[in-house]
C-alpha atoms as one frame of an Amber mdcrd trajectory, in Angstrom:
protein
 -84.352 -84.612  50.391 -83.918 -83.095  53.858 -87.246 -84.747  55.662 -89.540
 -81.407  55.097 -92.054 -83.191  52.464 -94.838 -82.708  54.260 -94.658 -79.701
  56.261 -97.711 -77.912  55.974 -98.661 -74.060  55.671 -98.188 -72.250  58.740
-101.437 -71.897  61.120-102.272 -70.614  64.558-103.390 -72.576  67.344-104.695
 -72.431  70.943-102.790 -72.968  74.119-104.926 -76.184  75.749-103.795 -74.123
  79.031-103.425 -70.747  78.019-103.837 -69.075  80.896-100.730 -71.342  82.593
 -98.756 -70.209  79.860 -99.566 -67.110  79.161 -98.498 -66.246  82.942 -95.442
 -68.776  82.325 -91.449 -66.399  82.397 -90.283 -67.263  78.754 -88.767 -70.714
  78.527 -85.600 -69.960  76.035 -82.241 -69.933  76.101 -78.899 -68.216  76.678
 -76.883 -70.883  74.689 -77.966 -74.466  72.828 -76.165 -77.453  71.998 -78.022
 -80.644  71.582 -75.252 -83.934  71.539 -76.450 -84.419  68.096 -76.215 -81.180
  65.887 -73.056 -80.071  64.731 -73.203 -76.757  66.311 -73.452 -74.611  69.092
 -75.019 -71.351  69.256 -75.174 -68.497  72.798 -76.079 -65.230  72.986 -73.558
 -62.743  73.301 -74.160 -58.896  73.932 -77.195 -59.477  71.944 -75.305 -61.099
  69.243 -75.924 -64.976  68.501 -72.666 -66.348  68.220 -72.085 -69.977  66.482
 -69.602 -72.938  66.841 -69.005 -75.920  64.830 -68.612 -78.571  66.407 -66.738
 -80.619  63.917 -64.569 -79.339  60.766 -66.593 -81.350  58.638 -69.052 -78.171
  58.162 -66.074 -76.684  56.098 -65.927 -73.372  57.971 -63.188 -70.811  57.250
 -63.110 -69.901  61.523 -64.228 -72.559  64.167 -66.405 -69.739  65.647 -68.895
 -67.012  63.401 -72.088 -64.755  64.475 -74.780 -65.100  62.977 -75.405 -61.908
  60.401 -78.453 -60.097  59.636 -80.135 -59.822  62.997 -82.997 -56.738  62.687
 -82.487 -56.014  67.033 -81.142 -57.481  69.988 -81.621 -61.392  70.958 -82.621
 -62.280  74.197 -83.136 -65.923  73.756 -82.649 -69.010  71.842 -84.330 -72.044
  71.024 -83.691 -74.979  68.888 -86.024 -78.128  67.413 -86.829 -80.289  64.442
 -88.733 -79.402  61.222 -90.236 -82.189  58.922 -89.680 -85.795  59.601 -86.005
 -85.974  60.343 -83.437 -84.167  62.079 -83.775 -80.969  60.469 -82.411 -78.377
  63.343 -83.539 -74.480  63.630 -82.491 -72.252  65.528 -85.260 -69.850  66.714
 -83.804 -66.426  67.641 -86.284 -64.324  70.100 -85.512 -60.645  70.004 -85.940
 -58.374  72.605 -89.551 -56.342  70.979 -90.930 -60.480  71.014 -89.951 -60.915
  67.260 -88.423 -63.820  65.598 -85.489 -64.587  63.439 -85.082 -68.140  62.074
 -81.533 -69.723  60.707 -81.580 -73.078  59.649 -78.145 -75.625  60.278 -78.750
 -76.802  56.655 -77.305 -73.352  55.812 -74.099 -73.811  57.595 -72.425 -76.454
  54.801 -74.834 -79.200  54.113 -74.037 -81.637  51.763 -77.809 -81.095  49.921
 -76.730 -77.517  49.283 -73.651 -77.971  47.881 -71.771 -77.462  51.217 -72.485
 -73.708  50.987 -71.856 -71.612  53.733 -74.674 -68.921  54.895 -74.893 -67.181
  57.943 -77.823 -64.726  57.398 -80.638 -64.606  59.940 -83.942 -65.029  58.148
 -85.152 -61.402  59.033 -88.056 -60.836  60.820 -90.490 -64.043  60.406 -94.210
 -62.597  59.187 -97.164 -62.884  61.864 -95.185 -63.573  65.007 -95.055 -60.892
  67.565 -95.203 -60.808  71.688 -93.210 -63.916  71.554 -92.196 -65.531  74.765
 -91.120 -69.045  74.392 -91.301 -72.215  72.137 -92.053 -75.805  72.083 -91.265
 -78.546  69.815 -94.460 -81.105  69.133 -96.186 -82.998  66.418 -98.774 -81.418
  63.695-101.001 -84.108  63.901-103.531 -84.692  61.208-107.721 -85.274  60.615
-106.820 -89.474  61.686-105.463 -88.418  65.114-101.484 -89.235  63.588 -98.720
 -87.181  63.887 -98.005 -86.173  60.162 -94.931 -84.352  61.269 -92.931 -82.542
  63.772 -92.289 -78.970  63.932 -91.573 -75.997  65.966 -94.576 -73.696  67.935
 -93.852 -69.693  68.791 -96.177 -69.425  71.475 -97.153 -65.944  72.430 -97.846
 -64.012  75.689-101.900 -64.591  75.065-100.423 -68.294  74.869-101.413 -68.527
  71.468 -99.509 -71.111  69.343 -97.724 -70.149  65.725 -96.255 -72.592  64.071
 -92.904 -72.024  62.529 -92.955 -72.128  58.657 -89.901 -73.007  56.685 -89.286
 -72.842  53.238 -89.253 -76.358  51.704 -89.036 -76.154  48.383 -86.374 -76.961
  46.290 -84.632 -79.204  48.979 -81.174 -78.993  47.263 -78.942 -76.746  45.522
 -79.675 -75.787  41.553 -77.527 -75.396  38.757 -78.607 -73.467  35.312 -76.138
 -72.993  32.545 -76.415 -70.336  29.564 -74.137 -69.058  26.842 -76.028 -66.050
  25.470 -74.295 -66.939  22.301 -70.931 -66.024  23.188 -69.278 -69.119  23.492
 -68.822 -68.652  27.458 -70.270 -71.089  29.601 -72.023 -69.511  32.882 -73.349
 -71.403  35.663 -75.514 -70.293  37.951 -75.947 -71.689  41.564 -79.374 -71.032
  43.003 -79.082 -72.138  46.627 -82.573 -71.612  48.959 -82.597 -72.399  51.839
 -85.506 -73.533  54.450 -84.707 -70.313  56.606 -85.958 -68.357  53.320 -82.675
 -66.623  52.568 -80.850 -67.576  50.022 -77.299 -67.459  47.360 -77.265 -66.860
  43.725 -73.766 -67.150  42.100 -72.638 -66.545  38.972 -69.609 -68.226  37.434
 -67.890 -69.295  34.410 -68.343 -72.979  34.156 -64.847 -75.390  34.986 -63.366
 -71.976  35.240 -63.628 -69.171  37.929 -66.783 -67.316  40.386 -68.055 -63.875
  39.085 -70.318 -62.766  42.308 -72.386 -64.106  44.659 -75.572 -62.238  46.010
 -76.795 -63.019  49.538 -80.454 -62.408  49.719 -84.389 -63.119  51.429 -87.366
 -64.623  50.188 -90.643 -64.530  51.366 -93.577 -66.626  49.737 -96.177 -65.316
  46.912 -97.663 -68.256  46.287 -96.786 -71.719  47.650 -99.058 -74.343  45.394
 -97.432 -77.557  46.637-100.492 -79.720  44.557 -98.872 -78.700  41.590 -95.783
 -77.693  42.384 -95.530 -74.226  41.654 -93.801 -71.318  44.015 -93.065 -68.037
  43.621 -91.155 -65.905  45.618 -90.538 -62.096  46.163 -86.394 -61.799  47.035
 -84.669 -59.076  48.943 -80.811 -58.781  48.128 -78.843 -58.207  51.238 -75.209
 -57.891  49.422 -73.198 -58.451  46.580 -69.607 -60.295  47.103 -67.237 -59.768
  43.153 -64.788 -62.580  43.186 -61.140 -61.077  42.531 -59.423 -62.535  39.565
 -58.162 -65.718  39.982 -54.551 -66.069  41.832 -54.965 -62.870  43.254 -54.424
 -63.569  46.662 -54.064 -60.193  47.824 -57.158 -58.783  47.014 -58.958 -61.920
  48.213 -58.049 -61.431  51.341 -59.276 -57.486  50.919 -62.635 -58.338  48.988
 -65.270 -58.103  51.024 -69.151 -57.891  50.444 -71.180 -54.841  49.561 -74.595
 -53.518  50.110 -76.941 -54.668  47.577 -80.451 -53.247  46.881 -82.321 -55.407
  44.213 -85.747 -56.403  44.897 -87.951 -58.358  42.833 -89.466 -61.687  42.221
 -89.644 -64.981  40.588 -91.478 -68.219  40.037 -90.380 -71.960  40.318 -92.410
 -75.202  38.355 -91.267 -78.380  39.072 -90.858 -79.960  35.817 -91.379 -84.183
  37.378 -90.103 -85.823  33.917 -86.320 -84.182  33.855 -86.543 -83.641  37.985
 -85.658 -79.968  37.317 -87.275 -76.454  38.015 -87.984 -73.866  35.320 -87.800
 -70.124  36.762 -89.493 -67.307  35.427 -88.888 -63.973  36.953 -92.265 -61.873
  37.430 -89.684 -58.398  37.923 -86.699 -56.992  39.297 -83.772 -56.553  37.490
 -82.075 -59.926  37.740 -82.542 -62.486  34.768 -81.335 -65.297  36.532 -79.955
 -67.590  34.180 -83.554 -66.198  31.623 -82.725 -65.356  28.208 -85.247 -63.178
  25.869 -88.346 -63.974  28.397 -87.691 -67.730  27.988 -87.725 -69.814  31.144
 -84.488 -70.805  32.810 -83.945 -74.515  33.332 -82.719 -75.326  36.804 -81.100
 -79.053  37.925 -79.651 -80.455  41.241 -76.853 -82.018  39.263 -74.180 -80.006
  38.443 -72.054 -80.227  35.517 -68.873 -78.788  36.018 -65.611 -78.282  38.424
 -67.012 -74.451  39.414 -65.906 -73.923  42.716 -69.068 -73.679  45.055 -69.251
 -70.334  46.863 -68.013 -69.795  50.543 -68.441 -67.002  51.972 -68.027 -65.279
  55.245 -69.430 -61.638  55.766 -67.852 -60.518  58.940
């Protein structure tokens, strides 16, 4: 697990000096690089442009831009989530929106060293955004339960960042449909709410990957149930194997599909069963029956990496 257990629901909170900060210029960023994350992100022409820092991250280029963005940055920010080192990079567009990308999207072990560099789209409830603080949540005892990241707005109201915390790890669901093929599917979320879905023939060779958004239905962490609506940014198709060629050539398309699904944690077998609620995706589902998803996978499937440039 990635330190985010007990991150609560989102919530709103005032300034203790709002006036001060209300009347405060915007305390962000043109570039950020703490010593101990393993990248660097600036602002350029708008753009937010990334670095790794070490080639452990498993990136294709030593430098990408982040992808996604819905306007123009103007500043950057970056803090802890949860209770670890769980960086986010806050992205503060020019109209006072905000973007979020998590660094546990940029090859983390937990998610099966995937690589995604899609902002999270604009975050729901934040507008007139000027700056940001790190701090504690503290709880009814006077304790910090956890640390997190506040949007504070020009009124010098405080909005706590909310990231997706649930599943913590990459998830692997296998299905034959009867025809003696093996498919595995990798559902990746991740705590910046977008999110990978790849299809593949187990031990053998990738079919697509979609790139996509979430945003929460219903988040019922008491007994572990979450569903999701998802937003499908684009569709990569995986050229046959060997063909260098058209590797090189492939790159990803527009995708449209909308719909939902839900998530139960299932505690015995430490898995998830998802039922989708609609689109046109079954996600692993056959015939209406759940889909049974695991963090342990069980084959040689290469894991997707993809760069969207």
């Amino acid at each position: 697990m990635i330190g985010l257990l007990t991150v609560a629901p989102a919530c709103t909170r005032k300034s203790a000096n709002a006036q001060e900060t209300a009347s405060a210029s915007p305390k962000v960023a043109q570039s950020v690089d703490r010593p101990e994350d393993p990248v660097r992100a600036e602002i350029v022409d708008g753009r937010v442009r990334l670095t790794a820092k070490t080639d452990e991250l498993g990136w294709p280029e030593r430098t990408q831009f982040v992808e996604g963005l819905t306007g123009r940055c103007v500043g950057l920010f970056v803090g802890d989530i949860g209770q670890d080192t769980n960086p986010f990079l806050c992205m503060l567009m020019d109209d006072g929106g905000v973007e979020l990308l998590s660094y546990h999207s940029l090859g983390h072990e937990a998610y099966g060293r995937t690589l995604c560099f899609t902002s999270s789209g604009r975050l729901p409830g934040l507008k007139d955004i000027t700056r940001f603080r790190e701090g504690p949540v503290m709880n009814e005892y006077g304790f910090a339960d956890y640390g997190t990241i506040f949007a504070i707005d020009r009124e010098g109201r405080e909005h706590e960042i909310e990231p997706c915390i649930r599943p913590f790890s990459a998830l692997y669901s296998y299905s034959s449909g009867g025809t003696g093929v093996v498919l595995e599917q990798q559902l990746v979320i991740y705590p910046d709410w977008t999110f990978l879905f790849t299809l593949g023939i187990a031990e053998s060779e990738l079919v697509h990957t979609y790139t996509g958004r979430l945003r929460p239905i219903k988040m019922d962490y008491e007994n572990e149930v979450y569903e999701y609506s998802y937003t499908m940014l684009t569709r990569f198709d995986y050229p046959p194997v060997g063909d260098e060629e058209a590797y090189e050539n492939a790159r990803p398309q527009p995708a449209t599909e909308r719909g939902s699904f839900r998530l139960t944690y299932k505690d015995g077998s430490r898995s998830y069963d998802l039922v989708v609620l609609s689109g046109p995706l079954p996600f692993a589902t056959e015939k209406g029956s759940p889909a049974r998803y695991r963090r342990v996978r069980n084959s040689d499937i290469p894991a997707p990496n993809l760069v969207t440039d």
